[in-house]
Amino acid sequence: MTGDKTKGFSIPPDLAIEVVSPLDVQSRIVEKALAYLEAGTRLVWVLEPVAKTVTIYRSETDIEILTYEATLTGEEVVPGFSCPVAYLFE
């Protein structure tokens, strides 16, 4: 296999999902989410297991935090997908 393994795919995913680990630095998570958007990803979900929240990044200025009681949907990126946030942290 050839190629630069430090670079991402040339075609960005429509949806990127990041799960925050205890060793992650919040600023790096935000940078990564914004980098996905800059590369052309349409929707980024960041799951925070400690806070039991999902942060949705649609653009640099369109960011929403869903709490444990909310429902996560795939919007126009994953039509028909719907899941209570609480289910993600069971």
GROMACS .gro file of N, CA and C in nm, residues 5-48:
model
  132
    5LYS      N    1   0.013   0.817   0.494
    5LYS     CA    2  -0.083   0.774   0.596
    5LYS      C    3  -0.118   0.885   0.694
    6THR      N    4  -0.048   0.999   0.688
    6THR     CA    5  -0.079   1.109   0.778
    6THR      C    6  -0.192   1.196   0.725
    7LYS      N    7  -0.231   1.175   0.601
    7LYS     CA    8  -0.338   1.256   0.539
    7LYS      C    9  -0.468   1.177   0.539
    8GLY      N   10  -0.578   1.250   0.544
    8GLY     CA   11  -0.708   1.186   0.541
    8GLY      C   12  -0.748   1.147   0.401
    9PHE      N   13  -0.867   1.094   0.388
    9PHE     CA   14  -0.919   1.058   0.258
    9PHE      C   15  -0.945   1.184   0.176
   10SER      N   16  -0.934   1.173   0.045
   10SER     CA   17  -0.957   1.288  -0.041
   10SER      C   18  -1.106   1.322  -0.053
   11ILE      N   19  -1.192   1.226  -0.023
   11ILE     CA   20  -1.336   1.250  -0.026
   11ILE      C   21  -1.386   1.248   0.118
   12PRO      N   22  -1.436   1.361   0.170
   12PRO     CA   23  -1.481   1.364   0.310
   12PRO      C   24  -1.611   1.287   0.328
   13PRO      N   25  -1.633   1.234   0.448
   13PRO     CA   26  -1.761   1.167   0.475
   13PRO      C   27  -1.872   1.271   0.488
   14ASP      N   28  -1.994   1.231   0.465
   14ASP     CA   29  -2.108   1.321   0.488
   14ASP      C   30  -2.130   1.342   0.637
   15LEU      N   31  -2.101   1.239   0.716
   15LEU     CA   32  -2.118   1.244   0.861
   15LEU      C   33  -1.992   1.193   0.928
   16ALA      N   34  -1.941   1.269   1.025
   16ALA     CA   35  -1.828   1.225   1.106
   16ALA      C   36  -1.873   1.220   1.251
   17ILE      N   37  -1.830   1.117   1.322
   17ILE     CA   38  -1.868   1.099   1.462
   17ILE      C   39  -1.740   1.084   1.544
   18GLU      N   40  -1.726   1.165   1.645
   18GLU     CA   41  -1.612   1.158   1.736
   18GLU      C   42  -1.665   1.127   1.876
   19VAL      N   43  -1.599   1.037   1.945
   19VAL     CA   44  -1.632   1.007   2.084
   19VAL      C   45  -1.517   1.058   2.169
   20VAL      N   46  -1.549   1.146   2.262
   20VAL     CA   47  -1.447   1.208   2.346
   20VAL      C   48  -1.400   1.106   2.450
   21SER      N   49  -1.268   1.091   2.460
   21SER     CA   50  -1.211   1.001   2.560
   21SER      C   51  -1.161   1.084   2.678
   22PRO      N   52  -1.135   1.023   2.792
   22PRO     CA   53  -1.088   1.097   2.909
   22PRO      C   54  -0.957   1.172   2.885
   23LEU      N   55  -0.877   1.128   2.790
   23LEU     CA   56  -0.749   1.193   2.763
   23LEU      C   57  -0.757   1.303   2.657
   24ASP      N   58  -0.871   1.317   2.592
   24ASP     CA   59  -0.886   1.420   2.489
   24ASP      C   60  -0.885   1.560   2.549
   25VAL      N   61  -0.829   1.653   2.475
   25VAL     CA   62  -0.829   1.795   2.512
   25VAL      C   63  -0.942   1.860   2.433
   26GLN      N   64  -1.029   1.934   2.501
   26GLN     CA   65  -1.148   1.991   2.437
   26GLN      C   66  -1.113   2.076   2.313
   27SER      N   67  -1.009   2.155   2.322
   27SER     CA   68  -0.975   2.241   2.208
   27SER      C   69  -0.937   2.158   2.085
   28ARG      N   70  -0.874   2.043   2.106
   28ARG     CA   71  -0.837   1.956   1.993
   28ARG      C   72  -0.962   1.892   1.931
   29ILE      N   73  -1.060   1.860   2.014
   29ILE     CA   74  -1.185   1.803   1.962
   29ILE      C   75  -1.256   1.905   1.874
   30VAL      N   76  -1.263   2.029   1.920
   30VAL     CA   77  -1.327   2.136   1.842
   30VAL      C   78  -1.250   2.157   1.712
   31GLU      N   79  -1.119   2.163   1.720
   31GLU     CA   80  -1.037   2.180   1.599
   31GLU      C   81  -1.063   2.068   1.499
   32LYS      N   82  -1.073   1.947   1.548
   32LYS     CA   83  -1.098   1.832   1.460
   32LYS      C   84  -1.235   1.842   1.395
   33ALA      N   85  -1.336   1.878   1.472
   33ALA     CA   86  -1.471   1.893   1.417
   33ALA      C   87  -1.474   2.000   1.308
   34LEU      N   88  -1.409   2.111   1.334
   34LEU     CA   89  -1.405   2.220   1.236
   34LEU      C   90  -1.324   2.180   1.113
   35ALA      N   91  -1.220   2.101   1.131
   35ALA     CA   92  -1.140   2.052   1.018
   35ALA      C   93  -1.225   1.960   0.929
   36TYR      N   94  -1.308   1.876   0.989
   36TYR     CA   95  -1.400   1.793   0.911
   36TYR      C   96  -1.491   1.882   0.826
   37LEU      N   97  -1.549   1.985   0.888
   37LEU     CA   98  -1.638   2.074   0.815
   37LEU      C   99  -1.565   2.145   0.702
   38GLU      N  100  -1.445   2.192   0.730
   38GLU     CA  101  -1.366   2.262   0.629
   38GLU      C  102  -1.334   2.171   0.510
   39ALA      N  103  -1.318   2.042   0.539
   39ALA     CA  104  -1.287   1.944   0.433
   39ALA      C  105  -1.410   1.908   0.351
   40GLY      N  106  -1.529   1.949   0.398
   40GLY     CA  107  -1.651   1.922   0.323
   40GLY      C  108  -1.750   1.829   0.389
   41THR      N  109  -1.720   1.783   0.510
   41THR     CA  110  -1.815   1.700   0.584
   41THR      C  111  -1.938   1.784   0.617
   42ARG      N  112  -2.055   1.730   0.597
   42ARG     CA  113  -2.178   1.806   0.614
   42ARG      C  114  -2.226   1.813   0.759
   43LEU      N  115  -2.193   1.711   0.839
   43LEU     CA  116  -2.244   1.704   0.975
   43LEU      C  117  -2.142   1.631   1.062
   44VAL      N  118  -2.114   1.688   1.180
   44VAL     CA  119  -2.021   1.625   1.274
   44VAL      C  120  -2.092   1.612   1.407
   45TRP      N  121  -2.087   1.491   1.463
   45TRP     CA  122  -2.141   1.467   1.597
   45TRP      C  123  -2.023   1.439   1.690
   46VAL      N  124  -2.019   1.507   1.803
   46VAL     CA  125  -1.918   1.480   1.905
   46VAL      C  126  -1.991   1.430   2.029
   47LEU      N  127  -1.968   1.303   2.063
   47LEU     CA  128  -2.032   1.241   2.179
   47LEU      C  129  -1.942   1.257   2.300
   48GLU      N  130  -1.999   1.310   2.408
   48GLU     CA  131  -1.925   1.333   2.533
   48GLU      C  132  -1.984   1.242   2.640
   0.00000   0.00000   0.00000
